[in-house]
mmCIF file of C-alpha atoms in Angstrom:
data_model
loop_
_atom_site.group_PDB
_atom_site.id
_atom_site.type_symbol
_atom_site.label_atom_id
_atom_site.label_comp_id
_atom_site.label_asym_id
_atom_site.label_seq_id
_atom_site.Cartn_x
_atom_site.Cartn_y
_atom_site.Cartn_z
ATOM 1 C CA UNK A 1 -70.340 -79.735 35.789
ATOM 2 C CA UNK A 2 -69.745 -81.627 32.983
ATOM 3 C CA UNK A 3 -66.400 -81.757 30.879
ATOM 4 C CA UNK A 4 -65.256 -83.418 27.851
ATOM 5 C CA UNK A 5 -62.202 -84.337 26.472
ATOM 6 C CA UNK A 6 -61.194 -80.801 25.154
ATOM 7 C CA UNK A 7 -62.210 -78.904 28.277
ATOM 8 C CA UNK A 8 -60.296 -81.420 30.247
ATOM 9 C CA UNK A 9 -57.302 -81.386 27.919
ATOM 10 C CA UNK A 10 -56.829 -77.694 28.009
ATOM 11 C CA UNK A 11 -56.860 -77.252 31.599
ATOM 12 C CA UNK A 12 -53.950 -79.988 32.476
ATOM 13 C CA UNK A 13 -51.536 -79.086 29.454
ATOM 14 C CA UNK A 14 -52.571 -74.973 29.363
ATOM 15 C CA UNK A 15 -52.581 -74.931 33.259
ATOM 16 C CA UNK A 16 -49.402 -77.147 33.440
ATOM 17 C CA UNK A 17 -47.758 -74.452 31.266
ATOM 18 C CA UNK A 18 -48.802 -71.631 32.818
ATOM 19 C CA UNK A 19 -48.372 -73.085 36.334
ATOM 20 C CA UNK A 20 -44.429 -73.558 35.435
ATOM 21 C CA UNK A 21 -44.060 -70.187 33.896
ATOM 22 C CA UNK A 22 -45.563 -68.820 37.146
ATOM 23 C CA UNK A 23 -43.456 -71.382 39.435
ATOM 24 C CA UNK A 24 -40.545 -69.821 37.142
ATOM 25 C CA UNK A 25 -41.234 -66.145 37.955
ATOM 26 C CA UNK A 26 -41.554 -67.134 41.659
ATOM 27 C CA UNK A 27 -38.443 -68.170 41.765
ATOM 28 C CA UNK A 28 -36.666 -65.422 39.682
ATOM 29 C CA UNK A 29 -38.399 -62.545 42.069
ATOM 30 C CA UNK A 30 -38.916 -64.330 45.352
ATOM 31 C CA UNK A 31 -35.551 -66.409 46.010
ATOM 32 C CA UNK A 32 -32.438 -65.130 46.940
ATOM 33 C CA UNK A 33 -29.469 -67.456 45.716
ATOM 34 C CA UNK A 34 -28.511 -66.826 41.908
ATOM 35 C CA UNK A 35 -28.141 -70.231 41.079
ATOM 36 C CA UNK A 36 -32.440 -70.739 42.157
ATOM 37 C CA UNK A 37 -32.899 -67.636 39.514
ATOM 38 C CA UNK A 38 -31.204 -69.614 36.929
ATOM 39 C CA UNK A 39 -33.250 -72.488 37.379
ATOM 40 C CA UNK A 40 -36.421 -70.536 37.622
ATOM 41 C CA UNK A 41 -35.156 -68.905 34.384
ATOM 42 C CA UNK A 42 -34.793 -71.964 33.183
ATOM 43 C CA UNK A 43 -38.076 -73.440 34.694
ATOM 44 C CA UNK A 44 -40.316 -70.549 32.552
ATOM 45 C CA UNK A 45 -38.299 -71.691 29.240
ATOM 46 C CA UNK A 46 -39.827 -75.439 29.950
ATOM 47 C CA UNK A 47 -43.527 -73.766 30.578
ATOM 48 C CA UNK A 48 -43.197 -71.630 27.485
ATOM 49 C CA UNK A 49 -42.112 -74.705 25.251
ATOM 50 C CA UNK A 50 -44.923 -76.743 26.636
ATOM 51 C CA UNK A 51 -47.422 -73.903 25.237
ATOM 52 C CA UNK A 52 -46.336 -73.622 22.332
ATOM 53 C CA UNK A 53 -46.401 -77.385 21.696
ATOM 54 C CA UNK A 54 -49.733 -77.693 23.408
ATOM 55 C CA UNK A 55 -51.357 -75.038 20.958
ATOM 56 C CA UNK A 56 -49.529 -76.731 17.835
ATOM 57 C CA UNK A 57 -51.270 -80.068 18.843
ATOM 58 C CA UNK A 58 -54.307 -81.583 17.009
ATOM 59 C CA UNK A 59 -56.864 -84.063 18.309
ATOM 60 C CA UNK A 60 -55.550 -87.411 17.226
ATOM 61 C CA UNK A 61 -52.816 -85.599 15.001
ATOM 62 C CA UNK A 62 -49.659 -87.800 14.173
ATOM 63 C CA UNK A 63 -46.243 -86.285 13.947
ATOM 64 C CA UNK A 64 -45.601 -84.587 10.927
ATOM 65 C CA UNK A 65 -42.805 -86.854 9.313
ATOM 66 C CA UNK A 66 -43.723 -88.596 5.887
ATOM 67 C CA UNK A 67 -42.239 -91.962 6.704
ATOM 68 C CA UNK A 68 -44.081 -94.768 4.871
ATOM 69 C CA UNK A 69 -45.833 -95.029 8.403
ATOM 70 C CA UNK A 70 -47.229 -91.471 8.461
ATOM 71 C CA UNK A 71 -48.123 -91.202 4.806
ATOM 72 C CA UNK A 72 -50.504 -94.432 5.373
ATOM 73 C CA UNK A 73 -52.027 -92.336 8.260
ATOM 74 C CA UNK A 74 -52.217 -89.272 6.326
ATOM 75 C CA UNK A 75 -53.946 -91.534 3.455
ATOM 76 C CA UNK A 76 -56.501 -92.912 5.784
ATOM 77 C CA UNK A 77 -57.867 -89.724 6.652
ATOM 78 C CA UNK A 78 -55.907 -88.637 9.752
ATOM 79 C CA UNK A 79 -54.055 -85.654 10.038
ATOM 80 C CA UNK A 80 -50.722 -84.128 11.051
ATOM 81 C CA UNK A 81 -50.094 -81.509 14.227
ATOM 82 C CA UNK A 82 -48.684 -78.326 13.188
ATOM 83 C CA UNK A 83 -44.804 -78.486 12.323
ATOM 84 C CA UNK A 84 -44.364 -74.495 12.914
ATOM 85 C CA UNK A 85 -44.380 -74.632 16.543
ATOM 86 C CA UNK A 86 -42.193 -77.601 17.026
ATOM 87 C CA UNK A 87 -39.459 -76.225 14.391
ATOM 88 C CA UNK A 88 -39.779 -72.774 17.016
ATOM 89 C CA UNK A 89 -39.275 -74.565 19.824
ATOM 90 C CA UNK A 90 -36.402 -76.036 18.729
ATOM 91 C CA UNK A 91 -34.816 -72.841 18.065
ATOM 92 C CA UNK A 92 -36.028 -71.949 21.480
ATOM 93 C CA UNK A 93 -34.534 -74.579 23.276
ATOM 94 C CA UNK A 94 -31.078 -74.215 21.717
ATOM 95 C CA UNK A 95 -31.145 -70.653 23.002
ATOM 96 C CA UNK A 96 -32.552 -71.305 26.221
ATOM 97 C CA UNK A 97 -29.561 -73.485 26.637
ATOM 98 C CA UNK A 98 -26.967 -70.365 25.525
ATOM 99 C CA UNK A 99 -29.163 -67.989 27.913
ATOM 100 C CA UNK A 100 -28.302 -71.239 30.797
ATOM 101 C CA UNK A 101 -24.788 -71.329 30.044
ATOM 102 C CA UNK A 102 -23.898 -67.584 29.995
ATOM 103 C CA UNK A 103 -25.877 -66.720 33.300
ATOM 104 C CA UNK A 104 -24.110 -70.014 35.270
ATOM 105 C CA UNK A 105 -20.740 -68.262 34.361
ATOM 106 C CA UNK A 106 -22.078 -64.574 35.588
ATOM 107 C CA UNK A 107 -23.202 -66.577 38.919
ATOM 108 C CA UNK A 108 -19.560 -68.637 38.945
ATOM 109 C CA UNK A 109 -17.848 -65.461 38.255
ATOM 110 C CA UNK A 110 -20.258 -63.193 40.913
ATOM 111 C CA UNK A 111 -19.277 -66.201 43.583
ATOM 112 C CA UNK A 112 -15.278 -65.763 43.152
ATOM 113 C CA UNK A 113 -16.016 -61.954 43.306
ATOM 114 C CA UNK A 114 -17.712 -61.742 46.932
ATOM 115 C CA UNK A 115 -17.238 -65.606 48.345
ATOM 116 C CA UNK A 116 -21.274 -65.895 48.116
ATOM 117 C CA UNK A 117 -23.958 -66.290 45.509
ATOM 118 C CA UNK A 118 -26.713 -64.730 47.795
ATOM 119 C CA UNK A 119 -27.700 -61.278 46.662
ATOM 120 C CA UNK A 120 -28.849 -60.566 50.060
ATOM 121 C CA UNK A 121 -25.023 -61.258 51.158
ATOM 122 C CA UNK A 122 -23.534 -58.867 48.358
ATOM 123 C CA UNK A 123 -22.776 -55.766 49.662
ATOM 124 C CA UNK A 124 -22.220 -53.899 46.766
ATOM 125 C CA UNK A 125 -25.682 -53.920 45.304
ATOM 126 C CA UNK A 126 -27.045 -51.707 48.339
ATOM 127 C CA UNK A 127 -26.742 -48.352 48.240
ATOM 128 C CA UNK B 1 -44.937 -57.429 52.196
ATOM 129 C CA UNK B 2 -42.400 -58.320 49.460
ATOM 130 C CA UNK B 3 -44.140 -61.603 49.008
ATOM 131 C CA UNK B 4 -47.289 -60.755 49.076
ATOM 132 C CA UNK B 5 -47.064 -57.851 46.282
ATOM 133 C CA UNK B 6 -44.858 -60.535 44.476
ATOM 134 C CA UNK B 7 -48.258 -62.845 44.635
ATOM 135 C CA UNK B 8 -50.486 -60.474 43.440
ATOM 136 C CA UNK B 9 -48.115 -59.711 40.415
ATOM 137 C CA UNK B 10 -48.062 -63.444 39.700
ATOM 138 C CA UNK B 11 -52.131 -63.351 40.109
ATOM 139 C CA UNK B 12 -52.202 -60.821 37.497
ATOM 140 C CA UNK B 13 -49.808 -62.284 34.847
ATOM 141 C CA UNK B 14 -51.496 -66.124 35.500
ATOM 142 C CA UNK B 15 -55.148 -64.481 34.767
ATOM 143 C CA UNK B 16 -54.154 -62.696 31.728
ATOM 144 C CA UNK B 17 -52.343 -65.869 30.336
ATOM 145 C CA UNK B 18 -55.750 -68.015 31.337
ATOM 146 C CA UNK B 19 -57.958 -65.529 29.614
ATOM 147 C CA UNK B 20 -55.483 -65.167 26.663
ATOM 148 C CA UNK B 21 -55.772 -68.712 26.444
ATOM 149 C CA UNK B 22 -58.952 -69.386 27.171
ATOM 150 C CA UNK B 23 -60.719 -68.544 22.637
ATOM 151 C CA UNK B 24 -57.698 -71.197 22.154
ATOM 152 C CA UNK B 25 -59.172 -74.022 22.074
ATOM 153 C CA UNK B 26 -56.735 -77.453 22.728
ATOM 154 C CA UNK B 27 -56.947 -80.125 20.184
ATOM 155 C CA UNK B 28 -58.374 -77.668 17.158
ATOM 156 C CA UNK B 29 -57.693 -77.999 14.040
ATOM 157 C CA UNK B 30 -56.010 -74.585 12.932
ATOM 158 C CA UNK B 31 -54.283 -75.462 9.698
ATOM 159 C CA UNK B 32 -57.602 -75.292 7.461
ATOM 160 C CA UNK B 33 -58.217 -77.188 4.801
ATOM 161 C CA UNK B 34 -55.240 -79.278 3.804
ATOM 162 C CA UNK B 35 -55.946 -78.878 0.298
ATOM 163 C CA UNK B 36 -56.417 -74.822 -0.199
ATOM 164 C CA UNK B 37 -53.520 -73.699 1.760
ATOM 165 C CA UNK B 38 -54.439 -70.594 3.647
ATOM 166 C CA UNK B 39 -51.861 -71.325 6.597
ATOM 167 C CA UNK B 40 -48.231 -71.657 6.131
ATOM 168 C CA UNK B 41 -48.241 -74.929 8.347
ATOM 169 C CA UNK B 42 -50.396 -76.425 5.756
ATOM 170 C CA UNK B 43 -48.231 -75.341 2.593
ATOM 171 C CA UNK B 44 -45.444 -76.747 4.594
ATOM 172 C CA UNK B 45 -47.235 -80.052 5.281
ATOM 173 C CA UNK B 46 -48.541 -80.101 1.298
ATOM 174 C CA UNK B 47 -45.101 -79.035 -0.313
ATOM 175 C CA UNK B 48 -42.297 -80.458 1.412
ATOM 176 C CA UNK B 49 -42.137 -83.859 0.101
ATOM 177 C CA UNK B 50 -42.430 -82.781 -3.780
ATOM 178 C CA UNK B 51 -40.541 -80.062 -3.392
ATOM 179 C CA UNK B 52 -37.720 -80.847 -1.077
ATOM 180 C CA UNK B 53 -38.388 -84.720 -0.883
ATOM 181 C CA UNK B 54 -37.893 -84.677 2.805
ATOM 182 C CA UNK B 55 -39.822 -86.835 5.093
ATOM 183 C CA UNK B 56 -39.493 -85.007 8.290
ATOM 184 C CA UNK B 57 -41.473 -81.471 7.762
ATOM 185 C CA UNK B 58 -40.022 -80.182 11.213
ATOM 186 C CA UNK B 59 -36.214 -80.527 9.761
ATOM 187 C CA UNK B 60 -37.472 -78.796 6.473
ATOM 188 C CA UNK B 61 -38.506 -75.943 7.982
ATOM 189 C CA UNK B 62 -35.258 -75.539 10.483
ATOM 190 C CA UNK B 63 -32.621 -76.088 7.865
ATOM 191 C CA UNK B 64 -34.285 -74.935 3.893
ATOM 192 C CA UNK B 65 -37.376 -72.310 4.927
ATOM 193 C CA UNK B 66 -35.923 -71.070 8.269
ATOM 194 C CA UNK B 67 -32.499 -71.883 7.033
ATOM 195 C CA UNK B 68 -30.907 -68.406 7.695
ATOM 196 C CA UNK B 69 -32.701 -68.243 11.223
ATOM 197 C CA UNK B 70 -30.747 -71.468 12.088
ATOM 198 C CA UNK B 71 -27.880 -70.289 10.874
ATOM 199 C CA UNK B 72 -28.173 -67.424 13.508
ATOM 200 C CA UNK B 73 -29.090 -69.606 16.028
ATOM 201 C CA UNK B 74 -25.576 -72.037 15.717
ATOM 202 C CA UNK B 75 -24.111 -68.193 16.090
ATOM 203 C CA UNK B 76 -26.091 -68.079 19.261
ATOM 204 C CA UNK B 77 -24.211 -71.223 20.499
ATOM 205 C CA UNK B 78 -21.053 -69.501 19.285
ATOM 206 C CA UNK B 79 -21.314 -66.626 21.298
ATOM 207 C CA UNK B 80 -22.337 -68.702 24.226
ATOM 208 C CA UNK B 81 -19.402 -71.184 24.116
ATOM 209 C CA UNK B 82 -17.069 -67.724 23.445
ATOM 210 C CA UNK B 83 -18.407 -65.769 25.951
ATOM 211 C CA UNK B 84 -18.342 -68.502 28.685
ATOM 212 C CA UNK B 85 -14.781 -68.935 27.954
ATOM 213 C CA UNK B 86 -14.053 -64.942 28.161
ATOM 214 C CA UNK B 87 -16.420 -64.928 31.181
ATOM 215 C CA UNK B 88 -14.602 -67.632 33.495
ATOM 216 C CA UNK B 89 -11.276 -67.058 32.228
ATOM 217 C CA UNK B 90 -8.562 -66.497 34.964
ATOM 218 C CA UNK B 91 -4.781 -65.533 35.325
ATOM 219 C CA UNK B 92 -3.390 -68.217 37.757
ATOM 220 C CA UNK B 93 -1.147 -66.769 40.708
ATOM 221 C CA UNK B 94 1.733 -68.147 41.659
ATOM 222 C CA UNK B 95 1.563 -70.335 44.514
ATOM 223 C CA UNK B 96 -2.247 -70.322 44.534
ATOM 224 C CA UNK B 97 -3.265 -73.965 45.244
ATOM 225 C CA UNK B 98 -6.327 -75.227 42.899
ATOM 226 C CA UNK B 99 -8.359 -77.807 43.524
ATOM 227 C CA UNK B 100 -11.185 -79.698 41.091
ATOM 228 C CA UNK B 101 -14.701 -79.494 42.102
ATOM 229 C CA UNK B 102 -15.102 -83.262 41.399
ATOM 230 C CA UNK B 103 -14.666 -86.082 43.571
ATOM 231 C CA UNK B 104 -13.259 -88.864 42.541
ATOM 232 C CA UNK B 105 -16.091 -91.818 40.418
ATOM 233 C CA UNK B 106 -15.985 -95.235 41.527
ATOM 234 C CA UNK B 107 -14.551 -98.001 39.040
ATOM 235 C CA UNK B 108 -18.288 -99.043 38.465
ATOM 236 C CA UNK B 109 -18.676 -95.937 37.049
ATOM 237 C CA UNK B 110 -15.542 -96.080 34.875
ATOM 238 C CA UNK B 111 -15.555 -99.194 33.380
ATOM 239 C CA UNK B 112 -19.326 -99.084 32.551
ATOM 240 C CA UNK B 113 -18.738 -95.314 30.731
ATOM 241 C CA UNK B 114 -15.972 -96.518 28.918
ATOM 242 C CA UNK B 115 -17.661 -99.481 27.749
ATOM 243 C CA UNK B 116 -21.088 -97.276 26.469
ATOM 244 C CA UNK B 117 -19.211 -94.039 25.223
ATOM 245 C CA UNK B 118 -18.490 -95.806 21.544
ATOM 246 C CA UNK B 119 -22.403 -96.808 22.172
ATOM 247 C CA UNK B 120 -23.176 -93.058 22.932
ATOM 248 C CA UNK B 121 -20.857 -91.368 19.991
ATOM 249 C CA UNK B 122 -22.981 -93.764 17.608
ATOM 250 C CA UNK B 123 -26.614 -93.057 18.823
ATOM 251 C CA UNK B 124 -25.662 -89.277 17.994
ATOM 252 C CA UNK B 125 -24.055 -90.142 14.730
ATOM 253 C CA UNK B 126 -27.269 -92.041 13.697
ATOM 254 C CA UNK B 127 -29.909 -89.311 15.100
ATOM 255 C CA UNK B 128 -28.558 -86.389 12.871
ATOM 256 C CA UNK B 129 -27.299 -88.368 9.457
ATOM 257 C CA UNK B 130 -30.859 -89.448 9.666
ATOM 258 C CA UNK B 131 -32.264 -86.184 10.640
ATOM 259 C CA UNK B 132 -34.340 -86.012 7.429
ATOM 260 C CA UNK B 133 -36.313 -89.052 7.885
ATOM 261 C CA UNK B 134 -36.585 -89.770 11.121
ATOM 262 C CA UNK B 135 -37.662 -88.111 14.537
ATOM 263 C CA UNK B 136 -34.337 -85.916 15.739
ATOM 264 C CA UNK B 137 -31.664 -83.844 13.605
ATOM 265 C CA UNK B 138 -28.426 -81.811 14.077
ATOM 266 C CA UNK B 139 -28.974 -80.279 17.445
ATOM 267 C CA UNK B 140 -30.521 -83.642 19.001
ATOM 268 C CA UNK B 141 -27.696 -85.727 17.996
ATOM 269 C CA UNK B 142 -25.080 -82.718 18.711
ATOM 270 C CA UNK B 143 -26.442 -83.034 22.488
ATOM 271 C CA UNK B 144 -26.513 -86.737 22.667
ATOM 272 C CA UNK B 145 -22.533 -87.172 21.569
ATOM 273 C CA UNK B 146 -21.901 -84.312 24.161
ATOM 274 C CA UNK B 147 -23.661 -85.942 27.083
ATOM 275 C CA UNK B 148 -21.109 -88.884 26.121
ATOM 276 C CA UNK B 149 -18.378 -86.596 26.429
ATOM 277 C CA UNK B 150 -20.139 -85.754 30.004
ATOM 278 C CA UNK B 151 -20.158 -88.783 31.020
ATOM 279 C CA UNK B 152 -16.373 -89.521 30.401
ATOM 280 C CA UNK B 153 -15.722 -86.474 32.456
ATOM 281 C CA UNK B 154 -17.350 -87.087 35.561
ATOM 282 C CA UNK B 155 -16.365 -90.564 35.284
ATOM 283 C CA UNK B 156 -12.405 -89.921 34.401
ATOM 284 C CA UNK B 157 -11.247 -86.813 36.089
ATOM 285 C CA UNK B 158 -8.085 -86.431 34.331
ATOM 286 C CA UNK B 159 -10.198 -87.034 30.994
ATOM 287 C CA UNK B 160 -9.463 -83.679 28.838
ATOM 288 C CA UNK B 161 -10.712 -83.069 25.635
ATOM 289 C CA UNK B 162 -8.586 -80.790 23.619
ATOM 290 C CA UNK B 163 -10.109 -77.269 22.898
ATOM 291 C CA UNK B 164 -7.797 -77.018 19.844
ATOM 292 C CA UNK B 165 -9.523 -80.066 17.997
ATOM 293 C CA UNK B 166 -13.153 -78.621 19.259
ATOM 294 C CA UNK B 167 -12.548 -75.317 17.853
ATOM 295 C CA UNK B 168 -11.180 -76.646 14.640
ATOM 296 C CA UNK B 169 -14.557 -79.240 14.647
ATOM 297 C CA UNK B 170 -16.793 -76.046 15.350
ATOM 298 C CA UNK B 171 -14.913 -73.729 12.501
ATOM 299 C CA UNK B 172 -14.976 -76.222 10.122
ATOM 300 C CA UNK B 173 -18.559 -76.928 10.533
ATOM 301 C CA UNK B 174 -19.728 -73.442 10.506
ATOM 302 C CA UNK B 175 -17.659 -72.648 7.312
ATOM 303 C CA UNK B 176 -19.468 -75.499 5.552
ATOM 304 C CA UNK B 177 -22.963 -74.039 6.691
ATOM 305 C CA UNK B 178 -22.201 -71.039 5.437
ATOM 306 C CA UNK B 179 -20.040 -71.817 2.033
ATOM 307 C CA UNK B 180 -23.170 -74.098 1.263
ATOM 308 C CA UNK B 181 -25.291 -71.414 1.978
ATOM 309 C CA UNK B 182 -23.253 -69.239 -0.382
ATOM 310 C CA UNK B 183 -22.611 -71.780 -2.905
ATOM 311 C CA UNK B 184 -26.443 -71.706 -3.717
ATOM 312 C CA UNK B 185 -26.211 -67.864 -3.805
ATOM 313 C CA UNK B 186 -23.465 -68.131 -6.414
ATOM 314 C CA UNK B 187 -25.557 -71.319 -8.499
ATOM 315 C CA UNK B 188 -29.467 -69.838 -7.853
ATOM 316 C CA UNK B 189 -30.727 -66.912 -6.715
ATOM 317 C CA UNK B 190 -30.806 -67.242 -2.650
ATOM 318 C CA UNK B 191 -28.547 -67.712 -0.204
ATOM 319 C CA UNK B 192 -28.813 -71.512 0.990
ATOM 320 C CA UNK B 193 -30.920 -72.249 -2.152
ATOM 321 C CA UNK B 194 -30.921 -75.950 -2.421
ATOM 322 C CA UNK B 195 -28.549 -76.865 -5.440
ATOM 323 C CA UNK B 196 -28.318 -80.161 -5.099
ATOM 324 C CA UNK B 197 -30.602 -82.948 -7.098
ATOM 325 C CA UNK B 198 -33.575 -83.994 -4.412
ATOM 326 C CA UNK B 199 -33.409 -87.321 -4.677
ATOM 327 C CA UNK B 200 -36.294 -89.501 -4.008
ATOM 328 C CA UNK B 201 -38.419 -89.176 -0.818
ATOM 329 C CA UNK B 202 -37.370 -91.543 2.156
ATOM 330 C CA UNK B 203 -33.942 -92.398 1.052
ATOM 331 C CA UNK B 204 -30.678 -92.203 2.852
ATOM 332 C CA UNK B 205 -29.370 -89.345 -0.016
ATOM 333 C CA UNK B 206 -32.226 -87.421 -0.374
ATOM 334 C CA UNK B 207 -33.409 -83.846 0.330
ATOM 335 C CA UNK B 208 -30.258 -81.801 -1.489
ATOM 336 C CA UNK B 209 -28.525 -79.953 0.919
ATOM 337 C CA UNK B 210 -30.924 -80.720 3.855
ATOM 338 C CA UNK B 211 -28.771 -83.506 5.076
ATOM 339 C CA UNK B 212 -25.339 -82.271 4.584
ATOM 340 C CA UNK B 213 -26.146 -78.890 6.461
ATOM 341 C CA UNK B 214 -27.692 -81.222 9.130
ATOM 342 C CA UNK B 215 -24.804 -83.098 9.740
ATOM 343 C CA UNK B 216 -22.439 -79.824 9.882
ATOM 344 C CA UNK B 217 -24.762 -78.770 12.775
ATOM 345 C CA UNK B 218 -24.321 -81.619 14.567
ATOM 346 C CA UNK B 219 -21.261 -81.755 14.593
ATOM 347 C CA UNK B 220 -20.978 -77.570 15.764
ATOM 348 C CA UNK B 221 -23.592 -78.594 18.354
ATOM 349 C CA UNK B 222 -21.760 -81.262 19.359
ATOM 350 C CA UNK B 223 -18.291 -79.349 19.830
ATOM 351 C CA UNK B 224 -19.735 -76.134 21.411
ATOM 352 C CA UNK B 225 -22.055 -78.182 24.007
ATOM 353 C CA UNK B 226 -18.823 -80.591 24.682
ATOM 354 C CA UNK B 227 -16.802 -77.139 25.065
ATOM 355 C CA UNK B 228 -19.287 -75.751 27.525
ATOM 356 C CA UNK B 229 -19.049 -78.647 29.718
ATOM 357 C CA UNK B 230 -15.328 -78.974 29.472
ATOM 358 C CA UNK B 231 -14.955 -75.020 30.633
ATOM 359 C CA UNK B 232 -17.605 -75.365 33.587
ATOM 360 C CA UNK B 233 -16.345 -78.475 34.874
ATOM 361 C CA UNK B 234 -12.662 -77.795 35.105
ATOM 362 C CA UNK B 235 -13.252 -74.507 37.109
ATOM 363 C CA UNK B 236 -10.517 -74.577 39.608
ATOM 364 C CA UNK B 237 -11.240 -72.937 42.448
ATOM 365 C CA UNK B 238 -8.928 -71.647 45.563
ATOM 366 C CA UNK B 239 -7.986 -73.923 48.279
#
């Protein structure tokens, strides 16, 4: 089986992302201690970013900033990778971060609550 | 049993993502032809530097086309900073003994923070007053000054920074955001319309508004993220 560059490309970066976002949701449904959920939550955000990034890219694209270096690459014939998905993913990390933040302080606040973060250990989620 | 149905659920959502991604093909050029515009990447990438005279595309999108989006997304942080305070907060008993979750830095550490915290402040300074022309912007530099601020915590334990001054910082930033954003309502037609003369392209003053609203980002990032830190790491906890 033959594969060339694109083939081969697409496979490590697509199946890199996709391989974290489903390393994330393993953790969120399989693993009992809330702060592991956080970090799984946390560990699908870095998956998703790396897709979008990964379809934003262009073969032998520069980053798109028109510094006097990128306008003589631009001038020469090369070309720039899409901006959209990078400006997103900004946005998206800044709330990832919020989303972080806020569930740490549920899990800090759970802990003082029942003296455990396991949510096999709390009692008053079975009924 | 769990498990296993949790595997096959993980099969599932991993094959649809491969064959969703599988007619997208890496490396591809998507934006069309540069010069006939049919994709709003490639009106960004042909307009920006006429039109806003910003070098850095990525930052003209975030702060003039997407503009009110990131103006929702500071409010984000906001609400994050606000309701980890209202989350965590605690009355303290009386003769409850507290103890910090820290343990005490070596003078290594000390000494070598104190000496690269100016070092630190500066980096973020530089990263978003240059966030039109150069990789980085508000939010990057807003994290880089607060991982300073990290730093002096774990390294002093009795370092405080005073939540007064932060939420002054943060106010004061957001109110410039928004009056700017208001202030080309009242001069053009839009809110955050850029009223400001563009300047030329690749220059310190350039770009309007671009760099001013920047700069009040960073430093809202910067307070909220240092906030954040301050309230998680000074949880006190029972002895």
């Amino acid at each position: 089986m033959d594969l060339d560059y694109n083939q081969i490309m697409s496979i490590g970066v697509y199946g890199s992302a996709i391989g974290l976002i489903l390393i994330g949701l393993y953790a969120v449904l399989i693993k009992k201690h809330l702060t592991k959920i956080v970090i799984g939550l946390s560990i699908i955000d870095a998956g998703i970013h790396l897709l979008f990034i990964a379809i934003g890219y262009i073969k032998g694209g520069t980053a798109p900033i028109f510094s006097p270096a990128g306008e003589k690459i631009v001038a020469n014939g090369g070309v720039m990778v899409d901006p959209v998905p990078q400006a997103l993913v900004l946005t998206a990390i800044v709330i990832g971060f919020a989303v972080t933040a806020v569930a740490l302080s549920l899990v800090i606040r759970l802990y003082r609550h029942h003296q455990t973060a396991r949510i096999d250990q709390i009692k008053s989620l079975k009924w | 049993m769990k498990k296993l149905l949790v595997l096959l659920l993980l099969a599932v959502v991993g094959y649809s993502l491969i064959t969703a991604m599988m007619g997208v093909k890496f490396g591809e050029n998507r934006l069309g032809d540069p010069q006939d515009e049919k994709t709003v990447s490639a009106y960004y990438l042909n307009n920006t530097t006429q039109k806003l005279s910003v070098s850095n595309v990525i930052t003209a999108i975030v702060v003039n086309y997407r503009g009110l989006d990131t103006l929702g997304e500071v409010s984000v942080l906001f609400l994050a900073s606000l309701g980890l305070g209202s989350i965590l907060y605690r009355k303290h008993k009386e003769g409850e003994e507290e103890v910090a979750i820290l343990k005490p830095s070596s003078q290594l550490l000390q000494a070598g923070s104190k000496l690269i915290f100016p070092a630190i402040l500066m980096l973020g300074a530089y990263v978003f007053i240059h966030g039109h022309l150069t990789p980085g912007g508000g939010f990057q530099g807003g994290a880089i000054i607060a991982t300073g601020f990290l730093l002096m915590m774990m390294a002093y334990q009795d370092y405080r920074v005073s939540h007064s001054v932060l939420v002054w910082v943060e106010s004061l930033a957001g109110i410039t955001f928004a009056g700017i954003g208001m202030w080309g309502l009242l001069l053009g037609n839009t809110f955050l319309e850029n009223f400001l003369p563009i300047g030329t392209l690749n220059n310190l003053f350039s770009g309007g508004i671009i760099p001013i609203i920047y700069i009040a980002v960073g430093f809202k990032v910067a307070a909220e993220l240092t906030g954040v830190l301050d309230t998680l790491l000074n949880i006190k906890d029972k002895h």
